[in-house]
Amino acid sequence: MRACGQPAQPSRGTWQHGCVTAATRSTLFPQVPESADAVLDGLDPEQREVATALHGPVCVLAGAGTGKTRAITHRIAYGVRAGILHPSSVLAVTFTNRAAGEMRGRLRQLGAAGVQARTFHSAALRQLQYFWPKAIGGSMPRLVDRKVQLVADAAAACRIRLDRGELRDVTAEIEWSKVTQTVPADYAPAAAKAGRETPRAPAEIAQLYAAYEDVKRERAVIDFEDVLLLTVAVLQDRHDIADQVRAQYQHFVVDEYQDVSPLQQRLLDLWLGDRDSLCVVGDASQTIYSFTGATPDHLLDFRTRHPGATVVKLVRDYRSTPQVVHLANGLLAQAKGRAADHRLELVSQRAAGPEPVYSEYTDEPAEAEGAARRIRELIDSGVPAAEIAILFRTNAQSETYEQALADAAVPYQLRGAERFFDRPEVRKAGIALRGAARFGGNDSLLDDAVDLPSQVRAVLSGEGWTTQPPAGSGAVRERWESLAALVNLAQDFSAAQPGATLADLVAELDERANAQHAPTVQGVTLASLHSAKGLEWDVVFLVGVAEGMMPITYAKTDEQIEEERRLLYVGVTRARERLHVSWALSRSPGGRPSRRPSRFLDGLRPGSTAATGRTAAGGAGGIERGIPGTRGSTPRRVQRTPARCRVCGRTLTDAGEMKLMRCDGCPSDMNEGLYERLREWRADQARRSGQPAFCVFTDRTLMAIAETAPDDEHELARIPGVGMRKLNRYGTDVLAICAGQLAGGDTDQD
């Protein structure tokens, strides 16, 4: 078995030898297959069945890690290369720009460039823009990318006051209504039938929904849901336009079909007309977006709607070890409902790996520190940071882990941040590389560069790339990681295409930018379980797996509980080799330890039993309680008492207030002069280490130090945000400054 974090071996010629994976883990720049038959090389029997089933309706039921994207892209490529499908007649649709970009990139590598791979919204918008003058006349209304301000204006017109949370929730209700094709007058009964917990009275939301539509009409704007609704309306009302679209697109492939909403299904039906050249792929056990209107019913009813359909089940899991797959199967074995009746039993194709590790902590900060400590050890042992992820239920959990990783000097990236090719440093690097490709003969930087990788390193050194990464994390490290990703890409490109020039690399970067096919950026990924869908890592930390968070508190109905179980299943199946599952007994230090591990782990984690009283055949492996020490030392955390405001005595739960040990609204007794001296010292430390200032101490921590003015290490260590590592590194300087001395022992005379 490949050691965790080591590069994958080159693909071999037959599927039995393990060249099939759910992700692009093979050579970064594979050779384009020489023929149509060569496109089929490396597919397993079921994937080959998908690839060669080019006529009639096809339904692919694909479990996590079974290579579904590989199967459908090879299907399209085989059809194109065999002359059965014309590239421009194929429309492949999925749900995210990233997935569409990945699909375009894979099709290009298979010699099937020219196939349209888009999201539903992107495909509909393109058609709407093209046909608007003919169907409606005039210019198309402006598309707004955010609804919140329009909803706020609608609420003001209705004289209804909404706080920030209600504003977000009402916006979500409007989106749900539109994708389920529910008009304002029908909202209340539709919401009741769907069992939705509405943020306001249904009648009020219906009123706000109607007012929102009025505001849009007055301002001549449309939203993303309108793009689908208007495209549906045009295709329904104008048969000539519908015929024109159907003449263009004759073959359809739909990825993640379990996430299709009623509105998207209606659009797909109009695209198809009376034809049946449709291939859908999905997994009902990965339905996790029902709150947006997605439903697996279209996938589960496909055979009913298309009695002659070819149905192929993919269950060979090439992603995860048997231990990870065992836990995933165990989760679904306890599931209920219609989706559970159609679950797929995965069969791992990987060699055995370590058992999942279960850890219990006293509180959430301790859980975050424990994860950061383990990650630091993994990176030190050779695991690339980019092959590690921390996954949580809600985005609000991110901050605690960001701080813990920064304290441990671990680089990280937030999932859902700015797209790679849109980053300013990447755009500037592209301009520099393009200039060097054109005028490199006059650039002294390239005098000693003998090959493509050395040329790229020379050019990017002028943009801030260095052979050694900057210390710490933050913006400086993120910029370096972006440039380092381009350097690594150049090395892989040169290895795959000996003799390639800078101009060739620039062309490759342009194609990748158009496809949003980004290179790997080094850094631990922080992501919510929802945003992690479709991704995978060697090592995954599933954190906060406790009752109240998994399942989330507001999941009340059986359907909602089962969706939470599926969400955890998605999280488990993101791991290739190592899986760490953890939970905390309380939210804040010193809090009452009233939490318990998620019910979904009953019978699966060691020492637990299933709800029936039967111990499930679940993951063995070690379970750790309490806070493990670091490298064999004694635990560095002590039992804490509840954090209380030192001014009014209220129990504190907010992380920022806990650092200050007072409520934000309570008066501060901060020594302003001490605070400024600490800020100046911090700026100097940041300059010396080449890392952002907050990686030394955050503003909140500096304020807490200035308010406390600690006299010794014991008092300083009690301030939240001052861990043992920072105490050892900065404690002497900070205490000297608090004592009125300059760092280093001189007396401050000011």
XYZ file of C-alpha atoms in Angstrom:
750
model
C 0.000 0.000 0.000
C 1.215 3.509 -0.758
C 2.403 5.182 2.408
C 0.228 8.075 3.500
C 1.299 11.202 1.690
C 3.570 9.483 -0.853
C 2.973 10.050 -4.573
C 0.784 7.625 -6.456
C 2.376 5.120 -8.815
C 1.802 5.627 -12.545
C -1.334 4.024 -13.939
C -1.042 0.532 -15.378
C -2.883 -0.927 -18.279
C -5.611 -2.946 -16.581
C -8.181 -2.082 -13.951
C -7.152 -4.976 -11.694
C -3.844 -3.245 -10.980
C -5.429 -0.328 -9.227
C -5.242 2.458 -11.777
C -8.906 3.315 -11.204
C -9.522 6.024 -8.645
C -12.317 8.453 -7.981
C -9.968 11.393 -8.216
C -7.182 12.425 -10.534
C -4.485 10.665 -8.523
C -2.592 9.403 -11.559
C -0.071 11.365 -13.637
C -0.984 15.031 -13.734
C -0.555 15.260 -17.513
C -1.563 11.862 -18.934
C -1.121 11.158 -22.604
C -4.263 11.451 -24.730
C -5.462 7.916 -25.580
C -4.499 6.933 -29.103
C -7.908 5.519 -30.057
C -11.488 5.052 -28.913
C -10.696 1.583 -27.592
C -7.744 3.006 -25.651
C -10.205 5.266 -23.816
C -11.665 2.120 -22.243
C -8.309 0.908 -20.915
C -8.165 0.885 -17.145
C -11.925 0.786 -16.565
C -13.355 -1.975 -14.417
C -16.189 -4.128 -15.839
C -19.005 -1.944 -14.463
C -17.357 1.313 -15.519
C -16.766 -0.162 -18.992
C -20.473 -1.025 -19.136
C -21.280 2.627 -18.424
C -18.780 3.858 -21.015
C -20.122 1.661 -23.798
C -23.865 2.132 -23.064
C -24.292 5.034 -25.489
C -27.910 4.525 -26.552
C -31.148 4.935 -24.659
C -31.565 6.002 -21.039
C -28.797 4.975 -18.653
C -28.870 5.220 -14.854
C -25.599 4.860 -12.958
C -25.946 4.244 -9.215
C -22.474 5.104 -7.962
C -21.307 4.827 -4.368
C -18.733 7.160 -2.877
C -15.241 6.651 -4.290
C -16.325 4.294 -7.053
C -15.068 6.425 -9.943
C -18.355 7.838 -11.247
C -16.780 10.915 -12.820
C -14.218 8.679 -14.477
C -16.980 6.443 -15.836
C -19.113 9.201 -17.339
C -16.214 11.220 -18.772
C -14.848 8.061 -20.408
C -18.371 7.359 -21.687
C -18.517 10.748 -23.373
C -14.940 10.504 -24.650
C -15.473 6.992 -26.009
C -18.614 8.099 -27.842
C -16.825 11.110 -29.326
C -13.663 9.227 -30.278
C -15.688 6.366 -31.805
C -17.644 8.846 -33.943
C -20.952 7.981 -32.277
C -21.354 11.327 -30.486
C -20.493 14.690 -31.975
C -18.770 16.858 -29.313
C -21.029 19.871 -29.842
C -24.174 17.719 -29.511
C -23.368 16.638 -25.939
C -24.366 18.652 -22.864
C -23.035 17.429 -19.515
C -24.527 19.197 -16.506
C -23.555 19.151 -12.858
C -24.023 21.370 -9.819
C -20.843 23.325 -9.149
C -18.407 25.278 -11.296
C -15.588 23.219 -9.784
C -17.187 19.932 -10.854
C -17.923 21.290 -14.335
C -14.335 22.524 -14.636
C -12.965 19.161 -13.556
C -15.160 17.415 -16.102
C -13.956 19.699 -18.915
C -10.358 19.094 -17.867
C -10.775 15.321 -17.916
C -12.538 15.379 -21.282
C -9.714 17.453 -22.732
C -7.165 14.930 -21.444
C -9.171 12.147 -23.106
C -9.233 13.896 -26.476
C -12.866 15.035 -26.281
C -12.477 18.808 -26.242
C -15.529 20.716 -27.426
C -18.062 18.952 -25.211
C -20.121 21.396 -23.163
C -19.815 20.678 -19.413
C -21.725 23.246 -17.384
C -23.858 23.766 -14.325
C -27.626 23.909 -14.798
C -27.537 27.666 -14.186
C -24.641 28.279 -16.553
C -26.235 26.311 -19.388
C -29.619 27.988 -18.865
C -28.089 31.475 -18.654
C -26.216 30.955 -21.914
C -29.409 29.917 -23.682
C -31.444 32.712 -22.122
C -28.946 35.386 -23.159
C -28.864 34.052 -26.717
C -32.626 33.750 -27.203
C -33.798 36.766 -25.168
C -33.906 39.228 -28.116
C -35.886 36.711 -30.183
C -38.198 35.457 -27.428
C -38.859 38.622 -25.415
C -37.113 41.528 -27.128
C -34.917 44.269 -25.776
C -32.003 43.714 -23.436
C -32.030 41.059 -20.752
C -32.459 42.287 -17.142
C -29.373 42.510 -14.978
C -28.564 39.357 -13.007
C -28.016 39.945 -9.268
C -25.701 37.545 -7.489
C -26.953 38.282 -3.955
C -30.581 38.425 -2.870
C -30.128 39.592 0.714
C -30.307 43.331 0.043
C -33.388 42.900 -2.142
C -35.059 40.836 0.595
C -34.178 43.545 3.128
C -35.775 46.181 0.882
C -38.858 43.984 0.484
C -39.097 43.644 4.270
C -38.854 47.425 4.667
C -41.671 47.857 2.143
C -43.791 45.438 4.191
C -42.816 47.189 7.450
C -41.406 43.909 8.760
C -38.171 44.034 10.742
C -35.747 41.155 10.168
C -32.497 40.617 12.013
C -29.477 39.293 10.146
C -30.285 35.636 10.846
C -33.931 36.020 9.820
C -32.872 37.836 6.671
C -30.685 34.905 5.683
C -33.381 32.346 6.533
C -36.146 34.182 4.677
C -33.867 34.406 1.638
C -33.387 30.635 1.825
C -37.165 30.139 1.967
C -37.625 32.255 -1.155
C -34.965 30.218 -2.969
C -36.625 26.963 -1.894
C -40.002 28.232 -3.108
C -38.662 29.100 -6.529
C -36.788 25.835 -7.171
C -39.891 23.880 -6.097
C -41.975 26.114 -8.419
C -44.067 27.451 -5.546
C -45.650 30.894 -6.043
C -46.173 33.278 -3.065
C -49.878 32.474 -2.758
C -49.090 28.762 -2.363
C -46.128 29.126 -0.001
C -47.931 28.431 3.305
C -49.553 25.102 2.323
C -46.430 24.002 0.416
C -44.179 24.702 3.417
C -46.558 22.829 5.726
C -46.674 19.846 3.380
C -42.860 19.768 3.176
C -42.547 19.984 6.974
C -40.372 23.102 6.823
C -39.660 25.021 10.018
C -40.209 28.576 8.872
C -38.232 31.488 10.390
C -41.394 33.609 10.449
C -45.103 32.905 10.181
C -45.774 31.354 6.762
C -48.181 34.176 5.894
C -45.457 36.737 6.589
C -42.940 34.879 4.438
C -45.471 34.671 1.597
C -45.935 38.440 1.925
C -42.171 39.012 1.867
C -41.802 36.663 -1.117
C -44.417 38.607 -3.099
C -42.797 41.931 -2.144
C -39.384 40.591 -3.184
C -40.741 39.768 -6.641
C -42.212 43.293 -6.861
C -38.857 44.871 -5.950
C -37.117 42.861 -8.685
C -39.647 43.923 -11.298
C -39.358 47.592 -10.306
C -35.571 47.469 -10.625
C -35.531 45.305 -13.767
C -33.303 42.624 -12.254
C -33.484 38.838 -12.038
C -31.926 36.286 -9.673
C -30.338 32.888 -10.305
C -33.590 30.987 -9.850
C -35.223 33.307 -12.406
C -32.621 32.167 -14.929
C -34.027 28.635 -14.711
C -37.650 29.758 -14.497
C -37.358 32.077 -17.507
C -35.526 29.473 -19.573
C -38.276 26.971 -18.765
C -40.914 29.537 -19.753
C -39.190 30.307 -23.066
C -38.814 26.635 -23.983
C -42.448 25.923 -23.021
C -43.942 28.866 -24.902
C -41.702 29.003 -27.968
C -41.639 25.642 -29.702
C -39.369 27.014 -32.420
C -36.715 27.901 -29.818
C -37.147 24.557 -28.056
C -36.622 22.799 -31.383
C -33.477 24.842 -31.997
C -32.028 23.880 -28.593
C -32.900 20.218 -29.133
C -31.275 20.285 -32.549
C -28.084 21.546 -30.906
C -28.031 19.157 -27.915
C -28.985 15.562 -28.594
C -27.214 13.719 -25.770
C -27.375 14.626 -22.077
C -25.352 13.531 -19.068
C -26.369 14.626 -15.557
C -23.966 14.204 -12.643
C -25.072 14.199 -8.970
C -28.611 13.437 -10.105
C -29.750 12.899 -6.521
C -29.471 16.686 -6.044
C -31.821 17.694 -8.870
C -34.636 20.037 -7.846
C -38.129 19.939 -9.415
C -37.286 23.078 -11.412
C -34.049 21.592 -12.757
C -35.858 18.385 -13.659
C -38.459 20.433 -15.539
C -35.698 22.167 -17.513
C -34.039 18.827 -18.267
C -37.361 17.436 -19.540
C -37.709 20.412 -21.903
C -34.169 19.973 -23.175
C -34.860 16.306 -23.873
C -38.276 16.642 -25.470
C -39.525 13.220 -26.490
C -36.025 11.714 -26.740
C -34.374 9.365 -24.268
C -30.654 9.903 -24.908
C -29.974 10.587 -21.245
C -27.391 9.277 -18.791
C -27.768 10.138 -15.116
C -25.417 9.279 -12.272
C -25.993 9.627 -8.548
C -26.194 8.092 -5.098
C -29.295 8.485 -2.952
C -27.117 7.990 0.140
C -25.359 11.260 -0.658
C -28.504 13.406 -0.772
C -27.559 16.259 1.561
C -29.149 19.340 -0.010
C -32.868 18.751 0.489
C -33.119 22.118 2.273
C -32.462 23.726 -1.129
C -35.205 21.709 -2.826
C -33.020 18.794 -3.978
C -34.682 15.398 -3.927
C -33.448 11.857 -4.739
C -36.903 10.912 -6.020
C -35.948 11.604 -9.636
C -33.007 9.194 -9.291
C -35.008 6.555 -7.430
C -37.921 6.813 -9.893
C -35.736 6.760 -13.016
C -36.487 3.117 -13.814
C -40.217 3.819 -13.448
C -40.071 6.786 -15.812
C -37.774 4.928 -18.218
C -38.719 1.214 -18.066
C -36.132 0.263 -20.679
C -33.255 2.003 -18.934
C -29.859 0.387 -18.466
C -28.998 0.499 -14.750
C -25.388 0.035 -13.649
C -24.279 -0.093 -10.023
C -20.745 0.967 -9.099
C -19.725 -0.397 -5.696
C -15.965 -0.952 -6.046
C -14.503 1.736 -3.791
C -11.061 2.780 -5.046
C -10.759 5.728 -2.702
C -10.869 4.442 0.849
C -9.265 1.640 2.832
C -11.404 -1.296 4.032
C -11.420 0.220 7.525
C -12.928 3.502 6.322
C -15.382 1.705 4.030
C -16.415 -0.562 6.929
C -17.416 2.452 9.001
C -19.246 4.040 6.047
C -21.225 0.864 5.400
C -21.984 0.621 9.120
C -23.474 4.116 9.145
C -25.844 3.316 6.294
C -26.747 -0.107 7.726
C -28.620 1.713 10.506
C -30.347 4.166 8.144
C -34.084 4.306 7.502
C -36.307 5.642 4.760
C -36.524 5.339 1.003
C -32.941 6.386 0.269
C -31.715 3.784 2.774
C -33.670 1.088 0.939
C -31.519 1.790 -2.126
C -28.168 2.077 -0.385
C -25.090 0.620 -2.011
C -22.776 -1.685 -0.059
C -19.271 -0.492 -0.897
C -16.411 -2.951 -1.403
C -12.971 -1.465 -0.854
C -10.337 -2.170 -3.499
C -7.536 -0.757 -1.352
C -5.026 -2.531 0.869
C -5.739 -2.493 4.591
C -5.030 0.691 6.500
C -5.273 1.970 10.070
C -8.531 1.754 11.965
C -10.483 4.987 12.481
C -9.382 6.792 15.648
C -12.042 8.084 18.053
C -11.167 10.855 20.522
C -13.168 12.493 23.283
C -12.245 15.922 24.691
C -13.399 18.032 27.609
C -14.292 21.084 25.500
C -14.172 22.436 21.948
C -10.897 24.408 22.288
C -9.251 21.234 23.607
C -10.641 19.302 20.643
C -9.230 21.886 18.229
C -5.816 21.824 19.919
C -5.805 18.035 19.815
C -6.531 18.005 16.081
C -3.897 20.671 15.405
C -1.306 18.747 17.417
C -1.962 15.523 15.500
C -1.825 17.380 12.192
C 1.485 18.975 13.130
C 2.855 15.484 13.828
C 1.518 14.153 10.510
C 3.123 16.985 8.560
C 6.392 16.498 10.429
C 6.270 12.810 9.439
C 5.983 13.681 5.754
C 2.245 13.917 5.033
C 1.600 16.923 2.735
C -0.629 19.536 4.340
C -2.798 19.548 1.206
C -3.682 15.883 1.900
C -5.270 16.696 5.276
C -8.722 18.133 5.988
C -10.744 19.170 9.020
C -14.469 18.829 8.360
C -17.191 20.288 10.574
C -20.969 20.622 10.547
C -21.271 24.426 10.547
C -19.029 27.220 9.303
C -19.168 28.804 12.768
C -16.902 26.009 14.026
C -14.098 27.130 11.724
C -12.657 29.950 13.861
C -11.583 27.708 16.725
C -9.673 25.452 14.337
C -8.117 28.363 12.455
C -6.689 29.643 15.731
C -5.475 26.186 16.807
C -3.731 25.591 13.477
C -2.134 29.045 13.546
C -0.882 28.362 17.087
C 0.640 25.096 15.846
C 2.239 26.848 12.832
C 0.178 24.736 10.405
C -0.763 26.353 7.054
C -4.425 26.067 6.121
C -6.909 27.123 3.468
C -10.635 27.700 3.798
C -12.827 25.792 1.381
C -15.047 28.155 -0.587
C -12.484 30.961 -0.625
C -11.454 32.793 -3.798
C -10.913 30.567 -6.829
C -7.270 29.827 -7.590
C -6.979 31.553 -10.956
C -8.830 34.618 -9.604
C -6.260 35.258 -6.884
C -4.300 38.495 -7.425
C -0.894 36.821 -7.024
C -1.843 34.120 -9.572
C -3.022 36.714 -12.092
C 0.216 38.697 -11.634
C 2.277 35.526 -11.961
C 0.463 34.684 -15.187
C 1.262 38.117 -16.603
C 4.927 37.721 -15.613
C 5.174 34.254 -17.173
C 3.478 35.460 -20.362
C 5.921 38.364 -20.617
C 8.884 36.052 -20.063
C 7.583 33.687 -22.734
C 7.498 36.542 -25.247
C 10.590 38.529 -24.295
C 12.602 36.091 -22.152
C 15.671 36.419 -24.356
C 16.177 39.924 -23.001
C 15.579 39.010 -19.354
C 18.741 38.598 -17.275
C 16.746 36.607 -14.728
C 16.618 33.734 -17.207
C 20.320 33.724 -18.107
C 21.106 30.782 -15.819
C 17.787 28.978 -16.254
C 18.487 25.854 -18.261
C 15.046 24.220 -18.302
C 11.361 25.078 -17.909
C 11.107 24.547 -14.113
C 14.160 26.721 -13.451
C 12.767 29.410 -15.775
C 9.485 29.440 -13.861
C 11.287 29.584 -10.519
C 13.376 32.491 -11.792
C 10.334 34.438 -13.020
C 8.248 33.782 -9.917
C 11.099 34.716 -7.603
C 10.393 38.253 -8.762
C 6.781 37.820 -7.623
C 7.646 36.681 -4.096
C 8.322 32.964 -4.438
C 11.275 31.674 -2.392
C 12.791 28.219 -2.011
C 11.707 28.130 1.639
C 8.147 28.980 2.731
C 7.556 31.899 5.106
C 6.921 31.044 8.740
C 3.388 30.821 10.075
C 0.160 31.153 8.130
C -2.065 33.958 6.964
C -1.989 36.066 3.790
C 1.788 35.941 3.288
C 1.838 32.157 3.462
C -1.249 31.861 1.236
C 0.421 33.963 -1.489
C 3.551 31.827 -1.303
C 1.485 28.633 -1.505
C -0.214 29.911 -4.677
C 3.134 30.600 -6.349
C 4.544 27.280 -5.100
C 1.589 25.500 -6.729
C 2.582 27.069 -10.066
C 6.212 26.004 -9.565
C 5.115 22.417 -8.865
C 2.794 22.488 -11.866
C 5.707 23.547 -14.086
C 7.797 20.632 -12.810
C 5.013 18.119 -13.535
C 4.335 19.680 -16.932
C 8.014 19.508 -17.889
C 8.277 15.880 -16.764
C 5.223 14.933 -18.838
C 6.285 16.938 -21.901
C 10.089 17.096 -22.204
C 11.161 20.041 -24.268
C 8.089 22.127 -23.368
C 8.664 25.872 -23.407
C 7.393 28.750 -21.303
C 4.903 29.494 -24.063
C 3.594 25.931 -23.831
C 3.154 26.295 -20.057
C 1.344 29.630 -20.465
C -1.040 27.968 -22.933
C -1.634 25.156 -20.428
C -2.351 27.684 -17.677
C -4.828 29.503 -19.928
C -6.683 26.266 -20.639
C -6.701 25.374 -16.947
C -8.000 28.837 -16.039
C -10.843 28.492 -18.538
C -11.701 25.087 -17.061
C -11.063 26.237 -13.460
C -8.755 23.217 -13.206
C -6.542 24.506 -10.409
C -3.277 22.957 -9.223
C -2.977 21.769 -5.643
C -2.310 24.418 -3.004
C -0.398 23.244 0.056
C -2.337 23.793 3.262
C -4.719 21.875 5.508
C -8.278 22.277 4.231
C -10.935 23.602 6.601
C -14.406 22.906 5.236
C -17.993 22.266 6.195
C -19.323 18.809 5.440
C -21.593 20.250 2.762
C -18.761 22.015 0.928
C -16.537 18.900 1.162
C -18.884 16.937 -1.122
C -16.977 15.639 -4.130
C -13.540 16.105 -2.537
C -11.128 13.686 -0.842
C -7.954 13.654 1.239
C -5.504 11.106 2.600
C -6.318 12.146 6.174
C -9.656 13.488 7.412
C -10.520 14.848 10.853
C -14.277 14.752 11.472
C -14.754 17.091 14.415
C -17.714 18.007 16.599
C -19.408 14.629 16.069
C -21.661 15.041 19.111
C -25.395 15.140 19.703
C -26.708 18.610 18.956
C -24.173 19.103 16.196
C -24.442 15.742 14.404
C -27.371 15.506 14.049
C -27.790 19.270 14.295
C -30.222 20.479 16.957
C -32.865 21.697 14.546
C -33.108 18.339 12.741
C -36.416 17.119 14.195
C -38.210 14.877 11.712
C -37.125 11.381 10.708
C -36.282 12.696 7.221
C -34.097 15.461 8.652
C -32.313 13.051 10.992
C -31.585 10.679 8.116
C -30.174 13.516 6.040
C -27.796 14.291 8.903
C -26.713 10.646 8.887
C -26.048 10.891 5.149
C -24.027 14.047 5.765
C -21.791 12.165 8.193
C -21.510 9.357 5.626
C -20.269 11.901 3.083
C -17.703 13.094 5.620
C -16.437 9.588 6.371
C -16.080 8.728 2.699
C -13.851 11.760 2.051
C -10.962 9.899 3.753
C -8.620 7.740 1.734
C -6.384 6.282 4.437
C -6.716 7.813 7.885
C -9.861 8.938 9.662
C -10.052 10.727 13.013
C -13.476 11.194 14.621
C -13.788 13.428 17.684
C -16.265 15.186 19.931
C -16.231 17.454 22.981
C -18.217 16.999 26.170
C -18.856 20.736 26.537
C -18.670 23.795 24.344
C -16.459 26.039 26.454
C -13.694 25.365 28.982
C -15.132 24.520 32.377
C -18.615 24.003 30.967
C -20.884 21.233 32.169
C -19.871 17.992 30.356
C -23.410 17.243 29.180
C -22.741 16.254 25.589
C -22.515 12.711 24.291
C -21.122 11.266 21.070
C -23.444 11.280 18.071
C -26.089 8.565 18.048
C -24.854 7.720 14.540
C -21.724 6.226 16.106
C -23.678 3.884 18.392
C -22.548 0.348 17.736
C -19.714 1.552 15.517
C -17.224 3.148 17.880
C -15.527 0.843 20.379
C -17.399 0.347 23.628
C -20.798 1.402 22.285
C -23.856 -0.586 21.344
C -26.403 -0.054 18.619
C -29.894 1.224 19.418
C -31.208 -2.346 19.287
C -28.804 -3.365 22.031
C -26.695 -5.268 19.484
C -23.075 -4.280 19.025
C -22.678 -3.522 15.343
C -19.792 -4.940 13.390
C -18.224 -1.523 13.313
C -14.824 0.045 13.454
C -12.529 -1.348 16.020
C -9.394 0.635 16.666
C -8.280 2.756 19.528
C -10.465 5.103 21.466
C -8.881 7.914 23.413
C -10.538 9.741 26.273
C -9.504 12.967 27.879
C -6.750 15.079 26.431
C -3.762 13.075 25.244
C -0.356 14.463 26.053
C 2.117 15.655 23.494
C 4.806 13.160 22.543
C 4.460 11.219 25.758
C 4.445 14.216 28.094
C 1.805 14.838 30.700
C -1.359 16.605 29.552
C -0.727 20.283 29.295
C -4.356 21.282 29.799
C -5.849 21.474 33.255
C -9.484 21.203 34.262
C -10.998 24.619 33.792
C -13.774 26.329 35.663
C -16.527 28.070 33.662
C -15.316 31.265 31.999
C -17.069 34.231 33.636
C -16.949 37.948 32.949
C -14.637 39.514 35.540
C -16.821 42.664 35.519
C -20.435 41.448 35.686
C -19.947 37.731 36.407
C -21.946 36.458 33.398
C -20.870 33.073 31.994
C -18.986 33.628 28.746
C -19.419 31.470 25.648
C -18.182 33.713 22.828
C -14.538 32.932 21.954
C -13.588 36.606 21.701
C -15.177 37.488 25.046
C -13.503 34.490 26.666
C -10.127 35.797 25.571
C -10.831 39.149 27.259
C -12.528 37.478 30.241
C -15.269 40.077 30.039
C -18.369 40.841 27.987
C -17.881 43.095 24.988
C -20.312 45.558 26.542
C -18.608 45.719 29.933
C -16.132 48.560 30.575
C -12.462 47.896 29.852
C -9.645 48.730 32.254
C -6.999 48.236 29.597
C -3.656 49.992 29.957
C -3.596 51.834 26.611
C 0.143 52.509 26.797
C 0.903 48.851 27.471
C -1.368 47.810 24.598
C 0.466 50.085 22.152
C 3.879 48.797 23.318
C 2.668 45.223 22.844
C 1.425 46.070 19.337
C 4.792 47.581 18.394
C 6.596 44.522 19.748
C 4.230 42.214 17.847
C 4.813 44.098 14.585
C 8.571 43.720 15.054
C 8.209 39.978 15.742
C 6.034 39.562 12.640
C 8.595 41.334 10.460
C 11.418 39.169 11.773
C 9.568 35.900 11.231
C 7.935 36.883 7.927
C 4.464 35.968 9.124
C 1.256 37.983 9.677
C 0.956 39.794 12.999
C -2.058 37.769 14.146
C 0.074 34.616 14.048
C 2.134 36.088 16.893
C -0.888 37.124 18.984
C -4.355 38.206 17.899
C -5.658 41.675 18.778
C -7.999 40.124 21.341
C -5.146 38.317 23.053
C -3.066 41.520 23.176
C -6.043 43.376 24.683
C -6.447 40.630 27.281
C -2.733 40.883 28.176
C -2.951 44.676 28.416
C -6.016 44.432 30.667
C -4.511 41.741 32.895
C -0.878 42.984 32.967
C 0.376 39.587 34.202
C 3.286 39.490 36.649
C 4.516 35.955 35.967
C 4.290 33.040 33.566
C 1.443 31.435 35.506
C -0.775 34.504 35.082
C 0.230 34.904 31.435
C -0.501 31.239 30.668
C -4.051 31.617 32.031
C -4.928 34.145 29.302
C -6.813 32.413 26.450
C -4.750 32.520 23.274
C -1.444 32.057 25.096
C -0.618 28.386 24.707
C 2.510 26.651 25.915
C 4.245 27.106 22.575
C 3.717 30.856 22.586
C 4.493 31.086 26.283
C 7.857 29.427 25.686
C 8.573 31.556 22.637
C 7.293 34.979 23.661
C 6.670 34.796 27.419
C 9.928 36.464 28.524
C 9.450 39.426 26.162
C 5.773 39.922 27.034
C 6.378 39.822 30.795
C 9.256 42.275 30.387
C 7.023 44.706 28.503
C 4.274 44.313 31.124
C 6.892 45.117 33.813
C 7.752 48.397 32.061
C 10.884 47.084 30.387
C 11.768 46.751 26.742
C 11.999 43.259 25.357
C 15.534 42.120 26.034
C 15.862 43.610 29.516
C 16.227 47.408 28.982
C 14.003 49.742 30.988
C 11.308 51.606 29.085
C 11.834 55.278 29.966
C 8.770 56.611 28.157
